[in-house]
Amino acid sequence: MRVSRVLIVGGGASGVLVAVNLLRKSESCEVILVEPNQKLGLGLAYSTNDSEHLLNVPAGRMSGLVEEPASLCEWAKVDENAFLSRQDYGRYLNFLLERELSRVGSDRFKHLENWVVGIEQLGNGYRCTLDSGEFVDSDKVVLAVGNSDALVPEFFGDLSMSSRVVRDVWREGLTTEFDNVAIIGTGLTFYDMALSILRNRPRAVIHGISRNGLLPSPHLRHRAPALPVPVDARLSAQGIRDYLSSVGDRWREAQDGIRHDLQEIWAAFPEEEKKTFINQYFRWWNSLRHRSAPEIDERIKSLMQTGQVIIHKASVESISEVSDDLLLKLSNGETLKVNQVINGCGNQMVATHPLIEKLVQSGLLVRGPLGYGVACDTKTLALKDAQGSTHSGIYGIGPILIGELLETTAIPEIRVEADLVARELL
């Protein structure tokens, strides 16, 4: 029997967890992981050099393995309510992979430090083209390309390219040399960037700007069990909003219950209801869902009291360059003069990865619901082509499935997807 060969595109958390599951579940499958970075498992989320950037989910819910729910806590020797650094989580993912490689040997795993720039069907398998011009043939392919590019507001377009203007902080990096900084967006990226700047520039003033002025809510020190989801909350976007508004201080437990079932709820929504949820409620949902570690929340609130962190409930109407400064005109009538502007608006929902764009244009893949991500069979995560047919050998995992699954960007969902994809491949 010929040894099955699986090629995984992307070596962040999603790609590494698929590789780990394949090596665990098969004694013969050969795994080729194509990732330009030398270090695996980091991706954008866990490649930070700042030890103060913490996970926004407690350790007890961040195991990478379905079969070992306490895996992370045991590795880190921490309580389930602890919030580890993202650096440590990257090390943990690497540990999971190295553990399997030490068990099965290195013959079954190969890491190619390249980009995949093309994929085509070749007989019963697939041929992947690398940026080096080389070809790699495989029986199956898994697309684990991670997050799309940052959502860059139009007003960044006319600004010069310099360390004073950061369009995509996770890809470009952060220069902490300025004392008066504006960050567009007030989510978890805002928290991370504010703390990084203030660690290096203790007297800096950070301005956070967003239309709703909402900050991430903190996790509780000890997580309470999720609440069951009532029928009305499953039927409409407004039903979700009404339910979470009705439970008072137990909104976290209520939202955790909805999140657990959200893929199922989302799949049952008709297209118009999906549009309503995205257009009217998604920002609100994310402000509740993307919670911060309690200690990070306390630090930010303390800085707000001292005036070093200032929140502006407004949108940016324009940014202009004045000598060495940047002048921001806000919709509330304010004008801010700062040294640096950082885009912290999050990622685009439409998949913008160059490879995904190319595969959609070729018809090998097709856009998902509402044009978000790519289409798949939600029971197997096998991807679909432009004719609506399900591929027998191309699978997806993570953010590229956002249109089909909605809740598909965090480890609690990705570990389940990695387990499912590995089982389907084998």
XYZ file of C-alpha atoms in Angstrom:
426
model
C 0.000 0.000 0.000
C 1.411 3.389 -1.044
C 2.192 5.784 1.769
C -0.243 8.717 1.765
C 1.355 12.148 1.419
C -0.366 15.253 2.790
C 0.876 18.759 2.064
C -0.103 21.472 4.548
C 0.053 25.098 3.423
C 0.872 27.246 6.444
C 2.821 26.548 9.605
C 1.033 28.624 12.208
C -1.170 27.105 14.903
C -3.674 25.598 12.439
C -1.073 23.946 10.236
C 0.967 22.596 13.122
C -2.091 21.119 14.840
C -3.134 19.349 11.637
C 0.407 17.949 11.329
C 0.418 16.802 14.959
C -2.930 15.052 14.536
C -1.827 13.309 11.341
C 1.355 12.033 12.966
C -0.594 10.869 16.027
C -3.358 9.099 14.129
C -1.370 7.406 11.347
C 1.689 5.188 11.365
C 2.482 5.757 7.688
C 1.250 9.155 6.489
C 3.979 11.478 5.214
C 3.469 15.142 6.129
C 4.983 18.040 4.197
C 4.453 21.418 5.830
C 5.212 24.480 3.693
C 5.907 27.544 5.802
C 8.517 30.240 5.032
C 9.312 30.885 8.692
C 11.949 28.684 10.274
C 10.036 28.449 13.548
C 6.749 26.599 13.338
C 3.550 27.191 15.293
C 3.964 30.928 15.721
C 1.981 32.546 12.923
C 1.046 36.172 13.548
C -0.597 35.517 16.906
C 2.288 33.837 18.711
C 5.318 35.449 17.064
C 5.276 38.472 19.372
C 8.520 39.388 21.120
C 6.678 41.033 24.009
C 6.207 38.799 27.045
C 3.398 41.089 28.256
C 1.174 40.036 25.361
C -1.056 37.462 27.030
C -3.504 34.949 25.635
C -7.078 36.214 25.799
C -8.379 32.773 26.797
C -7.482 30.966 30.051
C -5.087 28.038 29.813
C -7.753 25.474 30.648
C -9.469 26.155 27.312
C -6.351 26.419 25.149
C -5.189 22.837 24.762
C -4.234 22.113 21.170
C -5.497 18.531 21.341
C -9.052 17.238 21.599
C -7.850 14.035 23.290
C -5.745 15.897 25.885
C -7.845 18.787 27.252
C -5.374 19.451 30.085
C -2.327 19.319 27.808
C -1.400 23.004 28.016
C -1.881 23.270 31.785
C 0.264 20.189 32.319
C 3.006 21.457 29.998
C 3.081 24.933 31.570
C 2.381 23.657 35.108
C -0.334 26.260 35.658
C -3.899 26.410 36.928
C -6.699 26.264 34.343
C -7.567 29.912 35.062
C -4.060 31.217 34.302
C -3.383 33.465 31.305
C -0.117 32.505 29.650
C 1.957 34.716 27.403
C 1.512 34.255 23.680
C 5.235 33.540 23.477
C 4.743 30.563 25.778
C 1.842 29.326 23.696
C 4.008 29.332 20.589
C 6.564 27.245 22.488
C 3.807 24.854 23.528
C 2.695 24.312 19.930
C 6.287 23.599 18.964
C 6.519 21.156 21.871
C 3.491 19.229 20.592
C 5.099 18.842 17.177
C 8.541 17.924 18.513
C 6.974 15.349 20.827
C 5.393 13.566 17.870
C 8.554 13.787 15.782
C 10.594 12.228 18.583
C 8.079 9.383 18.657
C 7.722 8.664 14.932
C 11.085 9.899 13.676
C 11.806 12.677 11.195
C 11.409 10.572 8.020
C 7.661 11.187 7.914
C 7.807 14.961 8.302
C 9.389 17.618 6.133
C 9.337 21.385 6.605
C 9.863 23.395 3.420
C 10.711 27.048 4.071
C 8.811 28.340 1.060
C 5.561 29.909 -0.063
C 3.035 27.917 -2.061
C 2.114 30.085 -5.056
C -0.089 27.680 -7.009
C -2.076 24.440 -6.725
C -3.537 22.324 -9.518
C -5.123 18.917 -9.734
C -2.828 16.220 -11.097
C -4.523 12.878 -11.674
C -5.873 11.721 -8.329
C -3.638 14.137 -6.432
C -2.363 17.699 -6.477
C 0.711 19.570 -7.651
C 1.821 22.560 -5.585
C 4.117 25.186 -7.059
C 6.598 26.807 -4.662
C 7.978 30.323 -4.891
C 11.321 28.734 -5.804
C 9.770 27.348 -8.987
C 9.898 23.787 -7.687
C 6.902 21.436 -7.698
C 5.708 19.217 -4.858
C 3.141 16.495 -5.536
C 0.827 15.154 -2.849
C -2.257 13.012 -2.414
C -4.065 15.582 -0.269
C -3.715 19.286 0.544
C -4.731 21.256 3.639
C -4.982 25.038 3.423
C -4.062 26.468 6.824
C -3.049 29.951 5.720
C -4.235 31.787 8.837
C -5.652 35.289 9.038
C -6.257 37.623 6.132
C -4.398 40.893 5.822
C -5.255 43.771 8.116
C -8.289 45.888 7.303
C -6.646 49.192 6.356
C -8.928 52.259 6.385
C -8.882 54.405 3.245
C -7.387 57.409 5.024
C -4.079 55.536 5.371
C -3.697 55.489 1.584
C -2.213 58.953 1.099
C 0.209 58.825 4.015
C 3.929 58.307 3.528
C 5.550 54.971 4.300
C 7.483 55.417 7.523
C 7.661 54.168 11.103
C 5.180 56.939 11.974
C 2.430 55.189 10.005
C 1.850 51.495 10.776
C -0.737 49.919 8.464
C -0.416 46.291 9.637
C 1.327 46.122 12.984
C 1.541 42.314 13.156
C 3.326 42.068 9.811
C 5.318 45.310 9.871
C 6.284 45.300 13.533
C 6.076 48.151 16.014
C 8.596 50.937 16.529
C 8.231 52.233 20.082
C 10.082 55.514 19.732
C 7.202 57.975 19.975
C 5.535 59.550 23.011
C 2.164 60.565 21.564
C 0.494 57.765 19.628
C -2.955 57.203 18.117
C -4.240 53.663 17.607
C -7.232 53.167 15.299
C -9.425 50.555 16.973
C -9.921 49.794 20.665
C -9.882 46.000 20.723
C -7.270 43.541 21.936
C -4.672 44.787 19.436
C -5.054 48.222 21.013
C -4.325 46.734 24.429
C -1.248 44.901 23.163
C 0.195 47.901 21.355
C -0.520 50.331 24.183
C 1.282 48.150 26.714
C 4.247 47.560 24.387
C 4.673 51.285 23.814
C 4.333 52.179 27.482
C 6.823 49.535 28.548
C 9.453 51.206 26.357
C 8.174 54.790 26.704
C 6.743 55.006 30.254
C 5.623 58.619 29.805
C 3.882 58.125 26.476
C 0.221 59.020 25.919
C -1.869 56.584 23.899
C -5.086 57.595 22.117
C -7.528 54.815 21.214
C -10.092 55.735 18.559
C -13.166 53.738 17.567
C -16.706 54.519 16.463
C -18.309 52.862 19.475
C -15.552 53.481 22.015
C -16.013 49.927 23.303
C -13.139 48.191 25.064
C -12.716 44.429 25.466
C -14.482 43.096 28.527
C -12.336 41.167 31.017
C -12.608 37.478 31.739
C -13.678 36.529 35.247
C -10.921 35.259 37.505
C -12.756 31.942 37.674
C -14.874 30.926 34.702
C -18.470 29.913 35.375
C -20.165 27.145 33.339
C -21.825 28.174 30.085
C -25.601 28.587 30.066
C -27.859 26.565 27.745
C -29.070 28.535 24.727
C -32.838 29.234 24.613
C -34.741 28.598 21.391
C -35.406 32.283 20.655
C -31.677 33.058 20.704
C -31.118 30.492 17.958
C -33.570 31.996 15.505
C -32.244 35.467 14.719
C -29.483 37.992 15.262
C -31.890 40.129 17.286
C -32.716 37.056 19.363
C -29.048 36.698 20.303
C -28.870 40.388 21.239
C -32.071 40.246 23.301
C -30.950 37.129 25.165
C -27.533 38.492 26.113
C -29.149 41.756 27.192
C -31.606 39.908 29.438
C -29.190 37.947 31.635
C -27.459 40.822 33.403
C -24.076 39.973 34.908
C -24.275 36.434 33.554
C -23.736 37.610 29.965
C -20.355 35.849 29.824
C -21.880 32.468 30.625
C -24.707 33.179 28.171
C -22.334 34.166 25.392
C -20.107 31.149 26.053
C -23.165 28.960 25.526
C -24.004 30.667 22.241
C -20.401 30.515 21.088
C -20.316 26.763 21.684
C -23.325 26.387 19.356
C -22.628 29.328 17.047
C -21.464 27.303 14.046
C -24.757 25.400 14.152
C -26.782 28.587 14.701
C -24.954 30.363 11.868
C -25.531 27.476 9.456
C -29.284 27.623 10.154
C -29.545 31.386 9.567
C -30.914 32.347 6.135
C -28.679 34.661 4.102
C -30.524 37.839 5.117
C -30.180 36.965 8.802
C -26.459 36.378 8.328
C -26.160 39.813 6.720
C -28.049 41.369 9.630
C -25.768 39.735 12.178
C -22.599 40.853 10.375
C -23.751 44.387 9.558
C -25.572 45.267 12.779
C -24.292 43.062 15.578
C -20.869 41.654 14.754
C -18.837 44.522 16.253
C -20.906 44.320 19.429
C -20.556 40.515 19.541
C -16.783 40.714 19.149
C -16.458 43.348 21.871
C -17.975 40.786 24.266
C -16.408 37.668 22.784
C -12.786 38.912 22.554
C -12.134 39.344 26.261
C -8.912 40.337 27.937
C -6.991 38.767 30.772
C -8.156 40.362 34.058
C -4.685 41.705 34.852
C -4.444 43.393 31.447
C -7.860 44.989 31.901
C -6.833 46.342 35.307
C -3.627 47.786 33.858
C -5.428 49.584 31.019
C -8.129 50.965 33.329
C -5.422 52.282 35.663
C -3.694 54.020 32.749
C -7.009 55.574 31.742
C -7.397 57.036 35.218
C -3.948 58.648 35.038
C -4.606 60.037 31.556
C -1.954 58.016 29.750
C -4.604 56.081 27.837
C -7.409 58.172 26.343
C -10.410 56.703 24.511
C -12.132 58.712 21.760
C -15.599 57.601 20.647
C -15.406 58.774 17.064
C -14.337 57.824 13.577
C -11.341 59.314 11.799
C -12.372 61.686 9.020
C -8.879 62.491 7.793
C -5.182 62.274 8.608
C -2.655 64.774 7.317
C 1.085 65.086 7.758
C 2.271 68.326 9.340
C 6.048 68.521 9.600
C 7.028 65.541 11.803
C 3.546 65.137 13.247
C 0.222 63.685 12.123
C -3.039 65.609 12.424
C -6.209 63.539 12.905
C -9.654 65.081 12.437
C -12.336 63.088 14.252
C -16.071 62.889 13.654
C -16.808 64.258 17.144
C -15.088 67.542 16.294
C -11.792 66.754 18.005
C -8.423 67.281 16.358
C -5.483 65.204 17.579
C -1.830 65.970 16.947
C 0.300 62.839 17.387
C 3.722 61.443 16.471
C 2.556 58.048 15.231
C -0.630 56.365 13.944
C -1.143 52.597 14.224
C -3.881 50.640 12.492
C -5.506 48.287 14.994
C -8.738 47.588 13.079
C -8.338 43.828 12.868
C -8.394 41.570 9.820
C -10.522 41.552 6.699
C -13.315 38.976 6.615
C -12.870 38.378 2.884
C -9.891 36.049 2.387
C -7.084 38.185 0.956
C -4.243 35.670 1.014
C -2.579 35.730 -2.452
C -2.833 31.955 -2.851
C -6.525 31.905 -1.930
C -7.214 34.746 -4.369
C -5.448 32.827 -7.126
C -7.307 29.587 -6.424
C -10.669 31.380 -6.410
C -9.853 33.063 -9.714
C -8.890 29.718 -11.244
C -12.140 28.094 -10.084
C -10.401 25.531 -7.904
C -12.095 27.224 -4.922
C -15.168 29.424 -4.549
C -16.152 32.119 -2.077
C -18.116 31.159 1.009
C -21.455 32.603 2.195
C -21.705 36.401 1.865
C -18.405 36.306 -0.042
C -16.422 35.565 3.121
C -13.660 32.973 3.110
C -14.116 29.947 0.877
C -16.910 27.392 0.609
C -16.640 23.960 2.186
C -18.620 20.922 3.268
C -19.106 21.877 6.902
C -19.264 18.244 8.020
C -15.825 17.350 6.618
C -14.169 20.750 5.914
C -13.429 19.580 2.359
C -13.380 22.646 0.108
C -15.641 23.287 -2.889
C -14.876 24.421 -6.419
C -16.585 27.009 -8.626
C -19.107 24.403 -9.825
C -20.154 23.671 -6.253
C -18.524 20.237 -6.238
C -16.707 19.120 -3.096
C -13.051 18.243 -3.523
C -11.995 14.796 -2.385
C -8.539 15.974 -1.406
C -8.398 19.690 -0.532
C -9.369 20.714 2.982
C -9.434 23.997 4.847
C -9.043 25.022 8.461
C -9.237 28.244 10.419
C -10.084 31.778 9.259
C -10.580 30.906 5.571
C -13.786 29.100 6.617
C -15.305 32.151 8.317
C -18.181 32.465 5.840
C -19.249 28.868 6.447
C -18.562 28.582 10.187
C -18.214 32.189 11.469
C -16.576 31.007 14.708
C -13.345 29.565 13.335
C -10.443 31.793 14.322
C -9.573 30.688 17.864
C -7.884 27.614 19.324
C -11.048 26.135 20.942
C -12.492 25.756 17.425
C -9.247 25.158 15.529
C -8.229 22.167 17.656
C -11.568 20.514 16.807
C -11.121 21.333 13.122
C -7.556 19.959 13.118
C -8.779 16.725 14.668
C -11.635 16.457 12.143
C -9.459 17.190 9.099
C -6.867 14.614 10.173
C -9.566 11.958 10.540
C -11.004 12.812 7.133
C -7.575 12.675 5.491
C -6.839 9.252 6.902
